[in-house]
């Protein structure tokens, strides 16, 4: 089954062709970081404008790289829930046109399900339900028990900022540009992770809850107190605090819920110290760790097509009038991982 | 040849199907193009017992107008044209607005933040129109008030009704009319190949962030 996956949930225009949920034939991503860099973050209206300008070329490239045409597609999948609303509607509009013009099923995917399923692609025989998923990016930080296809239990989430968002904001405060995760990781390689003793909020609580806003405030305050501080030391210490928080909660929840397999997903999954620390901690406890390949960590169309392959079998196609929502409950149990006021 | 015409520039989502220059289907719903547009296309084609592959051309209103509405409409139209490999005609909002009206005429619409899109048309054909522009309300309204030769001041929407009250030439239009869209479409260029992929909505103004009003 050939599925075209489209993701325009934030500032990356992604389109990909995936065969049978596993074989990635193409995965084209147009990043907009140059358009947003001078603002220190993503500007939603600019993201929407860039998606509209680029979407046709990205679709064409995805099909060309896969060596197929629109008429070869069996379905089209799109992120329609979770992200910037102005950006999501562009990808959804393109996907609906393809579904109508080609007379193929339209499959709406919750953006977070794309991240969750990025680990199942090519691994559905070794990764068995239930497993633990830590998905951590610029817009969310969640610990989930993945019970079966499309069914999840929320074990913990951030009460305030997402981990990736904190990376971006600290980087902006240091003048490192946007996105900030890679810049902080690079600078941190030369720094001492114990130079600053930043707080690890909620780390001693026995639940899976996260909080990063206090850590962000502490780091920003340290920068403001001493503008000439050693940036490498600060980045290394900040990064270590984030890693400690994510790893300790993940390992604790895996033990509490007796889950032997742990998956890491989302843009922050690209962070090497996080991958290494989680691997070491998992090895110490006898857990297996799975991380997607780098191309599937950032927002992309392949993870959407991969999730669609598995979830289409469970849920079937969506109607052409499928809605688009910035925040939507996740999975068959309708998990709410943000404040109730966000779900309108 | 059948043409699918899409307008998501304003408060209404309009989907028309024309055969040559004759309107054969019209679906007009208020708001929410993200949900309505493709349902309207599907329903319109079904009611005519035709398939998307029976279309010979797509036409779309490219603006100015609702930022998000235009993104949805233009993306939908570009993708239809790309998949079906048929030409695409871009339609200017203000061109369609003045079609069929007596000239000279001012066509205006709210651009937000104290500004206004405007065009002054003197000709009966579209090929020699001055370019559309955006300017502060006071500047445009002063020109309109002193332009005694203009016979009509036509607004897309009705936000300036109170500001232009007393000007007997003032009229407002809640949406672009099907016959205006069809006549304007027939004078619009036919885009093909990469020109379709390059098509963008008409954003005469930069985003708020780009104008340096927020840091």
Coordinates of C-alpha atoms in Angstrom, one line a residue:
Chain A
X1 CA 0.0 0.0 0.0
X2 CA 1.6 3.3 -1.1
X3 CA 0.7 6.2 1.1
X4 CA 1.6 9.8 0.6
X5 CA 2.1 11.5 4.0
X6 CA 2.0 15.3 4.4
X7 CA 2.9 17.3 7.5
X8 CA 2.7 21.1 7.8
X9 CA 2.1 21.3 11.5
X10 CA 4.8 23.8 12.3
X11 CA 7.6 25.3 10.2
X12 CA 8.7 22.3 8.1
X13 CA 6.8 21.4 4.9
X14 CA 7.1 17.6 4.7
X15 CA 5.9 15.1 2.2
X16 CA 6.9 11.5 1.9
X17 CA 5.9 8.2 0.2
X18 CA 5.9 5.1 2.3
X19 CA 5.1 1.6 1.2
X20 CA 3.3 -0.7 3.7
X21 CA 4.1 1.5 6.7
X22 CA 7.8 0.5 6.7
X23 CA 9.6 1.3 3.5
X24 CA 10.3 5.0 3.1
X25 CA 10.6 5.6 -0.7
X26 CA 11.0 9.4 -0.2
X27 CA 11.0 11.8 2.7
X28 CA 11.2 15.5 1.5
X29 CA 11.4 18.3 4.1
X30 CA 11.6 22.0 3.3
X31 CA 12.7 23.8 6.4
X32 CA 11.7 27.4 7.0
X33 CA 14.3 28.3 9.6
X34 CA 15.7 31.1 7.5
X35 CA 12.3 32.8 7.3
X36 CA 11.8 32.6 11.1
X37 CA 15.4 33.0 12.4
X38 CA 15.3 36.7 12.8
X39 CA 12.2 36.5 15.0
X40 CA 13.8 34.0 17.4
X41 CA 10.8 31.6 17.0
X42 CA 8.2 30.4 14.5
X43 CA 5.7 33.1 13.3
X44 CA 2.5 31.2 12.4
X45 CA 1.4 33.5 9.6
X46 CA 4.8 33.3 7.9
X47 CA 4.8 29.5 8.4
X48 CA 1.4 29.3 6.6
X49 CA 2.6 31.5 3.8
X50 CA 5.8 29.5 3.3
X51 CA 3.8 26.2 3.3
X52 CA 1.5 27.6 0.6
X53 CA 4.4 28.7 -1.5
X54 CA 6.3 25.4 -1.3
X55 CA 3.7 22.7 -1.0
X56 CA 3.4 21.9 -4.7
X57 CA 7.2 21.6 -5.2
X58 CA 7.5 19.4 -2.1
X59 CA 4.7 17.1 -3.3
X60 CA 6.4 16.9 -6.7
X61 CA 9.8 16.1 -5.2
X62 CA 8.3 13.4 -2.9
X63 CA 6.7 11.6 -5.9
X64 CA 9.7 12.0 -8.1
X65 CA 12.1 10.6 -5.5
X66 CA 9.8 7.7 -4.9
X67 CA 9.6 7.1 -8.7
X68 CA 5.8 7.2 -8.8
X69 CA 3.0 9.5 -9.9
X70 CA -0.2 10.6 -8.2
X71 CA -2.2 7.8 -9.9
X72 CA 0.0 5.2 -8.2
X73 CA -1.0 6.3 -4.7
X74 CA -3.4 4.1 -2.6
X75 CA -4.1 6.7 0.1
X76 CA -3.1 10.2 1.3
X77 CA -2.4 10.9 4.9
X78 CA -2.1 14.3 6.6
X79 CA -1.4 15.7 10.1
X80 CA -4.7 17.4 10.9
X81 CA -4.6 17.6 14.6
X82 CA -2.0 19.3 16.9
X83 CA 0.2 22.1 15.6
X84 CA -0.2 25.6 14.4
X85 CA -3.7 25.9 13.0
X86 CA -2.8 28.3 10.2
X87 CA 0.0 25.9 9.1
X88 CA -2.0 22.7 9.4
X89 CA -4.8 23.9 7.1
X90 CA -2.4 24.2 4.2
X91 CA -1.3 20.6 4.3
X92 CA -4.9 19.4 4.9
X93 CA -6.2 21.4 1.9
X94 CA -3.6 19.8 -0.3
X95 CA -4.3 16.3 1.0
X96 CA -8.0 16.7 0.5
X97 CA -7.5 17.9 -3.1
X98 CA -5.3 14.8 -3.8
X99 CA -7.9 12.5 -2.2
X100 CA -10.7 13.9 -4.3
X101 CA -8.8 14.2 -7.6
X102 CA -7.3 10.7 -7.3
X103 CA -10.4 9.1 -5.7
X104 CA -8.3 7.6 -2.9
X105 CA -8.9 7.5 0.9
X106 CA -8.0 10.4 3.1
X107 CA -6.4 9.5 6.4
X108 CA -6.2 12.2 9.1
X109 CA -3.4 11.7 11.6
X110 CA -2.9 13.3 15.0
X111 CA 0.6 14.8 14.7
X112 CA 1.7 13.1 17.9
X113 CA 0.7 9.8 16.5
X114 CA 3.1 10.4 13.7
X115 CA 5.9 10.8 16.2
X116 CA 4.8 7.7 18.2
X117 CA 4.7 5.6 15.1
X118 CA 8.1 6.7 13.8
X119 CA 9.5 4.0 16.0
X120 CA 7.2 1.3 14.7
X121 CA 8.2 1.8 11.1
X122 CA 10.3 -1.1 10.1
X123 CA 10.2 -2.5 13.6
X124 CA 6.7 -3.8 14.1
X125 CA 8.0 -7.4 14.6
X126 CA 10.4 -6.5 17.4
X127 CA 8.6 -3.7 19.1
X128 CA 5.6 -5.2 20.9
X129 CA 2.6 -3.7 22.6
X130 CA 2.5 -2.4 25.3
X131 CA 5.6 -0.2 25.2
X132 CA 6.6 3.1 26.7
X133 CA 7.0 6.2 24.5
X134 CA 8.7 9.4 25.5
X135 CA 7.9 11.9 22.8
X136 CA 9.5 15.2 23.3
X137 CA 9.6 18.2 20.9
X138 CA 9.1 21.9 20.7
X139 CA 5.4 21.7 21.3
X140 CA 5.0 18.8 23.7
X141 CA 6.6 16.5 26.2
X142 CA 4.7 13.3 27.0
X143 CA 5.2 9.9 28.5
X144 CA 2.7 7.4 27.0
X145 CA 2.0 3.8 27.4
X146 CA 1.2 2.6 23.9
X147 CA -1.3 -0.1 24.5
X148 CA -2.3 -1.1 21.0
X149 CA -2.7 0.7 17.6
X150 CA -4.3 4.0 18.3
X151 CA -4.8 3.4 22.0
X152 CA -2.6 5.1 24.6
X153 CA -2.5 5.8 28.3
X154 CA -1.0 9.1 29.6
X155 CA 1.7 8.5 32.2
X156 CA 2.9 12.0 32.4
X157 CA 3.3 15.3 30.5
X158 CA 4.7 18.7 31.0
X159 CA 2.7 21.1 33.2
X160 CA 4.1 24.1 31.4
X161 CA 6.8 24.5 28.7
X162 CA 7.8 21.6 26.4
X163 CA 11.4 20.6 26.6
X164 CA 12.2 21.6 23.0
X165 CA 10.6 25.0 23.6
X166 CA 13.0 25.5 26.5
X167 CA 15.9 24.6 24.4
X168 CA 14.8 27.2 21.8
X169 CA 14.2 29.9 24.4
X170 CA 17.5 29.5 26.1
X171 CA 19.2 29.5 22.7
X172 CA 17.5 32.7 21.8
X173 CA 18.5 34.3 25.1
X174 CA 22.1 33.3 24.3
X175 CA 21.8 34.7 20.8
X176 CA 22.4 31.3 19.3
X177 CA 19.5 31.6 16.7
X178 CA 16.6 29.3 16.0
X179 CA 16.1 26.4 16.2
X180 CA 18.2 26.2 19.4
X181 CA 18.5 22.5 20.2
X182 CA 21.4 21.7 17.8
X183 CA 23.2 24.9 18.7
X184 CA 23.0 24.2 22.4
X185 CA 24.1 20.6 22.0
X186 CA 27.1 21.7 19.9
X187 CA 28.2 24.4 22.4
X188 CA 27.6 22.0 25.3
X189 CA 30.2 19.6 23.9
X190 CA 32.9 22.0 25.1
X191 CA 31.3 22.7 28.5
X192 CA 31.2 21.3 32.0
X193 CA 27.8 19.8 32.8
X194 CA 28.4 20.4 36.5
X195 CA 29.5 24.0 36.3
X196 CA 26.0 25.2 37.2
X197 CA 23.6 23.4 39.5
X198 CA 20.3 24.2 37.8
X199 CA 17.1 23.0 39.4
X200 CA 15.4 19.7 38.3
X201 CA 11.8 20.5 39.0
X202 CA 9.5 17.6 40.1
X203 CA 12.4 15.1 39.7
X204 CA 11.7 13.5 43.1
X205 CA 8.0 13.1 42.5
X206 CA 6.9 9.6 41.9
X207 CA 4.6 10.4 39.0
X208 CA 5.4 11.1 35.4
X209 CA 4.8 14.8 35.5
X210 CA 7.4 17.2 34.0
X211 CA 7.9 20.9 34.5
X212 CA 10.5 23.0 32.6
X213 CA 9.5 26.6 33.2
X214 CA 11.4 26.9 36.5
X215 CA 14.5 25.5 34.8
X216 CA 14.2 28.0 32.0
X217 CA 13.8 30.9 34.4
X218 CA 16.9 29.8 36.3
X219 CA 19.0 29.6 33.2
X220 CA 17.7 32.9 31.9
X221 CA 18.4 34.5 35.2
X222 CA 21.9 33.1 35.3
X223 CA 22.6 34.6 31.9
X224 CA 21.1 38.0 32.9
X225 CA 23.2 38.1 36.1
X226 CA 26.4 37.5 34.2
X227 CA 26.3 38.3 30.5
X228 CA 30.0 37.2 30.2
X229 CA 29.6 33.8 31.6
X230 CA 31.0 30.7 29.9
X231 CA 28.2 29.8 27.4
X232 CA 29.6 26.3 26.9
X233 CA 29.4 25.5 30.6
X234 CA 25.9 27.0 30.8
X235 CA 24.7 25.0 27.8
X236 CA 26.2 21.8 29.1
X237 CA 24.7 22.3 32.6
X238 CA 21.3 23.2 31.2
X239 CA 21.3 20.3 28.8
X240 CA 22.3 18.0 31.6
X241 CA 19.3 19.2 33.8
X242 CA 16.9 18.5 30.9
X243 CA 18.4 15.0 30.3
X244 CA 18.3 14.1 34.0
X245 CA 14.6 15.1 34.1
X246 CA 13.6 13.2 31.0
X247 CA 15.6 10.1 31.8
X248 CA 14.7 9.7 35.5
X249 CA 11.0 10.0 34.8
X250 CA 11.1 7.7 31.8
X251 CA 12.9 4.9 33.7
X252 CA 10.7 5.4 36.7
X253 CA 7.5 5.0 34.7
X254 CA 8.9 2.0 32.8
X255 CA 9.5 0.3 36.1
X256 CA 6.2 1.3 37.6
X257 CA 4.2 0.1 34.6
X258 CA 6.4 -2.9 33.9
X259 CA 7.2 -1.9 30.4
X260 CA 10.3 -3.5 29.0
X261 CA 10.6 -1.6 25.8
X262 CA 11.1 2.2 25.6
X263 CA 10.8 4.4 22.6
X264 CA 12.1 7.9 22.2
X265 CA 10.5 10.2 19.6
X266 CA 10.2 13.9 18.6
X267 CA 12.7 16.5 17.6
X268 CA 14.5 16.4 21.0
X269 CA 15.2 12.7 20.3
X270 CA 18.0 14.0 18.0
X271 CA 19.9 15.1 21.1
X272 CA 22.9 12.8 21.5
X273 CA 23.4 13.2 25.3
X274 CA 19.7 12.3 25.8
X275 CA 20.0 9.2 23.6
X276 CA 23.2 8.1 25.4
X277 CA 21.9 8.7 28.9
X278 CA 18.6 7.0 28.2
X279 CA 20.5 4.0 26.7
X280 CA 22.8 3.7 29.7
X281 CA 19.9 4.0 32.2
X282 CA 17.8 1.4 30.2
X283 CA 20.8 -1.0 30.0
X284 CA 21.2 -0.7 33.8
X285 CA 17.6 -1.7 34.3
X286 CA 17.4 -4.3 31.5
X287 CA 15.1 -2.3 29.2
X288 CA 15.3 -2.1 25.5
X289 CA 15.6 1.4 23.9
X290 CA 14.3 2.3 20.4
X291 CA 15.0 5.6 18.6
X292 CA 13.9 6.5 15.1
X293 CA 16.5 7.3 12.4
X294 CA 17.3 11.1 12.4
X295 CA 15.1 11.8 9.4
X296 CA 12.1 10.6 11.3
X297 CA 12.7 12.6 14.5
X298 CA 11.9 16.0 13.1
X299 CA 8.5 16.8 11.8
X300 CA 8.1 14.9 8.5
X301 CA 5.6 13.3 6.2
X302 CA 7.0 9.8 6.4
X303 CA 6.0 9.3 10.0
X304 CA 2.5 10.5 9.1
X305 CA 2.3 8.0 6.2
X306 CA 3.7 5.2 8.5
X307 CA 1.1 5.9 11.2
X308 CA -1.6 6.0 8.6
X309 CA -0.8 2.5 7.3
X310 CA -1.3 1.0 10.8
X311 CA -4.2 3.3 11.9
X312 CA -6.1 3.0 8.6
X313 CA -6.6 -0.7 9.3
X314 CA -8.1 0.2 12.7
X315 CA -10.1 3.3 11.9
X316 CA -10.7 3.3 8.1
X317 CA -10.7 6.5 6.1
X318 CA -11.8 10.0 7.2
X319 CA -14.5 12.0 5.4
X320 CA -13.4 14.8 3.0
X321 CA -14.7 17.4 5.5
X322 CA -12.3 16.3 8.2
X323 CA -11.6 19.0 10.7
X324 CA -8.3 20.7 11.5
X325 CA -7.5 21.5 15.2
X326 CA -4.5 23.1 16.9
X327 CA -5.1 20.9 20.0
X328 CA -7.1 17.7 19.9
X329 CA -7.4 14.7 22.3
X330 CA -5.1 11.8 21.4
X331 CA -6.1 8.3 20.4
X332 CA -9.2 6.2 21.0
X333 CA -9.3 7.1 24.7
X334 CA -9.2 10.8 23.9
X335 CA -6.2 11.7 26.0
X336 CA -6.0 15.3 27.0
X337 CA -2.4 16.4 27.7
X338 CA -3.0 20.1 27.9
X339 CA -5.3 22.4 29.9
X340 CA -9.0 21.8 29.2
X341 CA -9.3 25.3 27.9
X342 CA -7.1 24.4 25.0
X343 CA -9.6 21.9 23.6
X344 CA -12.3 24.0 22.0
Chain B
X1 CA -14.7 22.6 -21.2
X2 CA -15.8 22.5 -17.5
X3 CA -14.1 24.8 -15.1
X4 CA -14.0 24.5 -11.3
X5 CA -14.0 28.0 -9.7
X6 CA -13.0 28.5 -6.0
X7 CA -13.4 31.6 -3.9
X8 CA -12.3 31.6 -0.3
X9 CA -11.3 35.2 -0.1
X10 CA -14.1 36.5 2.1
X11 CA -16.8 35.5 4.5
X12 CA -18.3 33.0 2.1
X13 CA -16.8 29.8 0.5
X14 CA -17.9 29.7 -3.1
X15 CA -17.5 26.7 -5.4
X16 CA -18.8 27.1 -8.9
X17 CA -18.7 24.8 -12.0
X18 CA -18.9 26.5 -15.4
X19 CA -19.3 24.9 -18.8
X20 CA -17.6 27.3 -21.2
X21 CA -19.1 30.6 -19.8
X22 CA -22.3 29.1 -18.4
X23 CA -22.7 28.5 -14.7
X24 CA -23.9 24.9 -14.2
X25 CA -23.4 24.5 -10.4
X26 CA -23.1 26.9 -7.5
X27 CA -22.4 26.1 -3.9
X28 CA -22.0 29.0 -1.5
X29 CA -21.6 28.6 2.3
X30 CA -20.7 31.0 5.0
X31 CA -17.2 30.7 6.5
X32 CA -15.1 27.7 7.5
X33 CA -13.4 27.0 4.2
X34 CA -11.1 24.5 5.9
X35 CA -14.0 22.2 6.5
X36 CA -16.4 23.2 3.8
X37 CA -14.4 23.8 0.6
X38 CA -13.7 20.2 -0.4
X39 CA -17.1 19.0 0.7
X40 CA -18.6 21.6 -1.6
X41 CA -16.4 20.5 -4.5
X42 CA -17.3 16.9 -3.9
X43 CA -21.1 17.6 -3.7
X44 CA -21.0 19.9 -6.7
X45 CA -19.3 17.4 -9.0
X46 CA -21.5 14.6 -7.7
X47 CA -24.6 16.6 -8.4
X48 CA -23.4 17.1 -12.0
X49 CA -22.5 13.4 -12.3
X50 CA -18.9 14.3 -13.3
X51 CA -15.6 13.3 -11.9
X52 CA -12.6 15.6 -11.1
X53 CA -10.9 14.2 -14.3
X54 CA -13.7 15.7 -16.3
X55 CA -12.6 19.2 -15.4
X56 CA -10.6 21.1 -18.0
X57 CA -9.5 24.0 -15.9
X58 CA -9.4 25.3 -12.3
X59 CA -9.8 29.0 -11.4
X60 CA -9.2 30.5 -8.0
X61 CA -9.5 33.8 -6.3
X62 CA -5.9 34.7 -5.2
X63 CA -6.7 37.8 -3.2
X64 CA -6.4 40.1 -1.5
X65 CA -8.6 38.8 1.2
X66 CA -8.7 36.4 4.2
X67 CA -5.1 35.3 4.8
X68 CA -6.0 31.8 5.9
X69 CA -8.9 31.5 3.5
X70 CA -6.6 32.3 0.6
X71 CA -4.0 29.8 1.8
X72 CA -6.6 27.1 1.8
X73 CA -8.3 28.0 -1.5
X74 CA -5.1 28.6 -3.4
X75 CA -3.5 25.4 -2.1
X76 CA -6.6 23.4 -2.9
X77 CA -6.7 24.8 -6.5
X78 CA -3.0 24.4 -7.1
X79 CA -3.1 20.8 -6.0
X80 CA -6.2 20.0 -8.1
X81 CA -4.4 21.5 -11.1
X82 CA -1.2 19.7 -10.3
X83 CA -2.8 16.3 -9.9
X84 CA -5.2 16.6 -12.8
X85 CA -2.6 18.2 -15.0
X86 CA -4.9 21.0 -16.2
X87 CA -4.4 24.8 -16.4
X88 CA -5.1 27.2 -13.5
X89 CA -6.5 30.7 -13.8
X90 CA -5.8 33.2 -11.0
X91 CA -8.6 35.7 -10.3
X92 CA -8.0 39.0 -8.6
X93 CA -10.5 39.8 -5.9
X94 CA -10.9 43.4 -6.9
X95 CA -11.1 42.6 -10.6
X96 CA -14.0 40.3 -9.9
X97 CA -15.6 42.9 -7.6
X98 CA -15.8 45.6 -10.3
X99 CA -16.8 43.2 -13.2
X100 CA -20.1 44.3 -14.6
X101 CA -20.2 47.7 -12.9
X102 CA -20.1 51.1 -14.6
X103 CA -16.8 52.8 -14.7
X104 CA -14.9 54.8 -13.4
X105 CA -15.2 52.9 -10.1
X106 CA -13.2 52.6 -6.9
X107 CA -13.0 49.1 -5.5
X108 CA -11.8 48.9 -1.9
X109 CA -11.5 46.4 0.9
X110 CA -10.3 46.5 4.5
X111 CA -6.7 45.5 4.8
X112 CA -6.7 45.7 8.6
X113 CA -4.7 47.9 10.9
X114 CA -6.0 51.2 9.4
X115 CA -5.2 50.3 5.8
X116 CA -7.2 49.6 2.7
X117 CA -6.7 47.7 -0.6
X118 CA -7.9 49.8 -3.5
X119 CA -8.0 50.0 -7.2
X120 CA -9.6 52.6 -9.5
X121 CA -10.8 51.3 -12.8
X122 CA -11.6 53.6 -15.6
X123 CA -11.8 51.1 -18.5
X124 CA -14.5 48.6 -19.5
X125 CA -11.9 45.9 -20.0
X126 CA -9.5 44.4 -17.5
X127 CA -6.4 44.5 -19.6
X128 CA -5.4 48.1 -18.9
X129 CA -6.3 48.4 -15.2
X130 CA -3.9 50.1 -12.8
X131 CA -2.3 47.9 -10.3
X132 CA -4.0 47.2 -7.0
X133 CA -2.4 48.8 -4.0
X134 CA -2.6 49.2 -0.3
X135 CA -2.5 52.5 1.6
X136 CA -3.7 54.1 4.9
X137 CA -7.5 54.7 5.0
X138 CA -7.2 58.5 5.2
X139 CA -5.1 58.6 2.1
X140 CA -7.5 56.5 0.1
X141 CA -10.7 58.1 1.4
X142 CA -9.4 61.6 0.6
X143 CA -8.7 60.6 -3.0
X144 CA -12.2 59.0 -3.2
X145 CA -13.9 62.1 -1.8
X146 CA -12.1 64.5 -4.3
X147 CA -12.6 62.1 -7.3
X148 CA -16.0 63.5 -8.5
X149 CA -15.7 61.6 -11.8
X150 CA -16.0 58.2 -10.2
X151 CA -19.6 56.9 -10.3
X152 CA -19.3 54.1 -7.7
X153 CA -17.3 53.3 -4.6
X154 CA -17.7 49.5 -4.1
X155 CA -16.4 47.8 -1.0
X156 CA -15.8 44.1 -0.6
X157 CA -17.4 43.7 2.9
X158 CA -19.0 46.5 4.8
X159 CA -16.5 47.7 7.4
X160 CA -16.2 51.2 5.8
X161 CA -20.0 51.8 5.7
X162 CA -19.9 54.3 8.6
X163 CA -16.6 55.9 7.5
X164 CA -18.0 56.6 4.0
X165 CA -21.6 57.4 5.1
X166 CA -23.0 60.3 3.2
X167 CA -21.2 59.3 0.0
X168 CA -24.1 58.4 -2.2
X169 CA -21.8 56.4 -4.5
X170 CA -21.0 53.9 -1.8
X171 CA -22.1 50.2 -2.2
X172 CA -21.0 47.1 -0.5
X173 CA -20.7 43.5 -1.6
X174 CA -20.8 40.6 0.8
X175 CA -19.3 38.2 -1.7
X176 CA -18.1 38.0 -5.3
X177 CA -20.9 37.1 -7.6
X178 CA -20.8 34.0 -9.8
X179 CA -21.2 35.8 -13.0
X180 CA -18.4 38.3 -12.1
X181 CA -16.1 35.4 -11.2
X182 CA -16.8 33.7 -14.6
X183 CA -16.3 36.9 -16.6
X184 CA -13.1 37.7 -14.8
X185 CA -11.8 34.2 -15.1
X186 CA -12.2 34.3 -18.8
X187 CA -9.9 37.3 -19.0
X188 CA -7.3 35.8 -16.6
X189 CA -4.1 34.1 -17.8
X190 CA -3.9 30.3 -18.0
X191 CA -1.1 29.0 -15.9
X192 CA 0.5 25.7 -16.6
X193 CA 3.4 23.6 -15.3
X194 CA 5.8 25.3 -12.8
X195 CA 3.7 28.6 -13.0
X196 CA 1.0 26.7 -11.2
X197 CA 3.4 25.5 -8.5
X198 CA 4.7 29.1 -8.1
X199 CA 1.3 30.6 -7.6
X200 CA 0.9 32.3 -4.3
X201 CA -2.0 34.3 -2.8
X202 CA -1.8 38.0 -3.1
X203 CA -0.3 39.3 0.1
X204 CA 0.2 43.0 -0.5
X205 CA 1.2 43.4 3.1
X206 CA 4.0 41.7 5.0
X207 CA 3.1 39.8 8.2
X208 CA 2.9 41.9 11.4
X209 CA 6.1 40.5 12.7
X210 CA 7.9 41.4 9.5
X211 CA 6.9 45.1 9.8
X212 CA 8.9 45.3 13.0
X213 CA 5.9 46.0 15.2
X214 CA 6.8 43.1 17.5
X215 CA 10.3 42.1 18.5

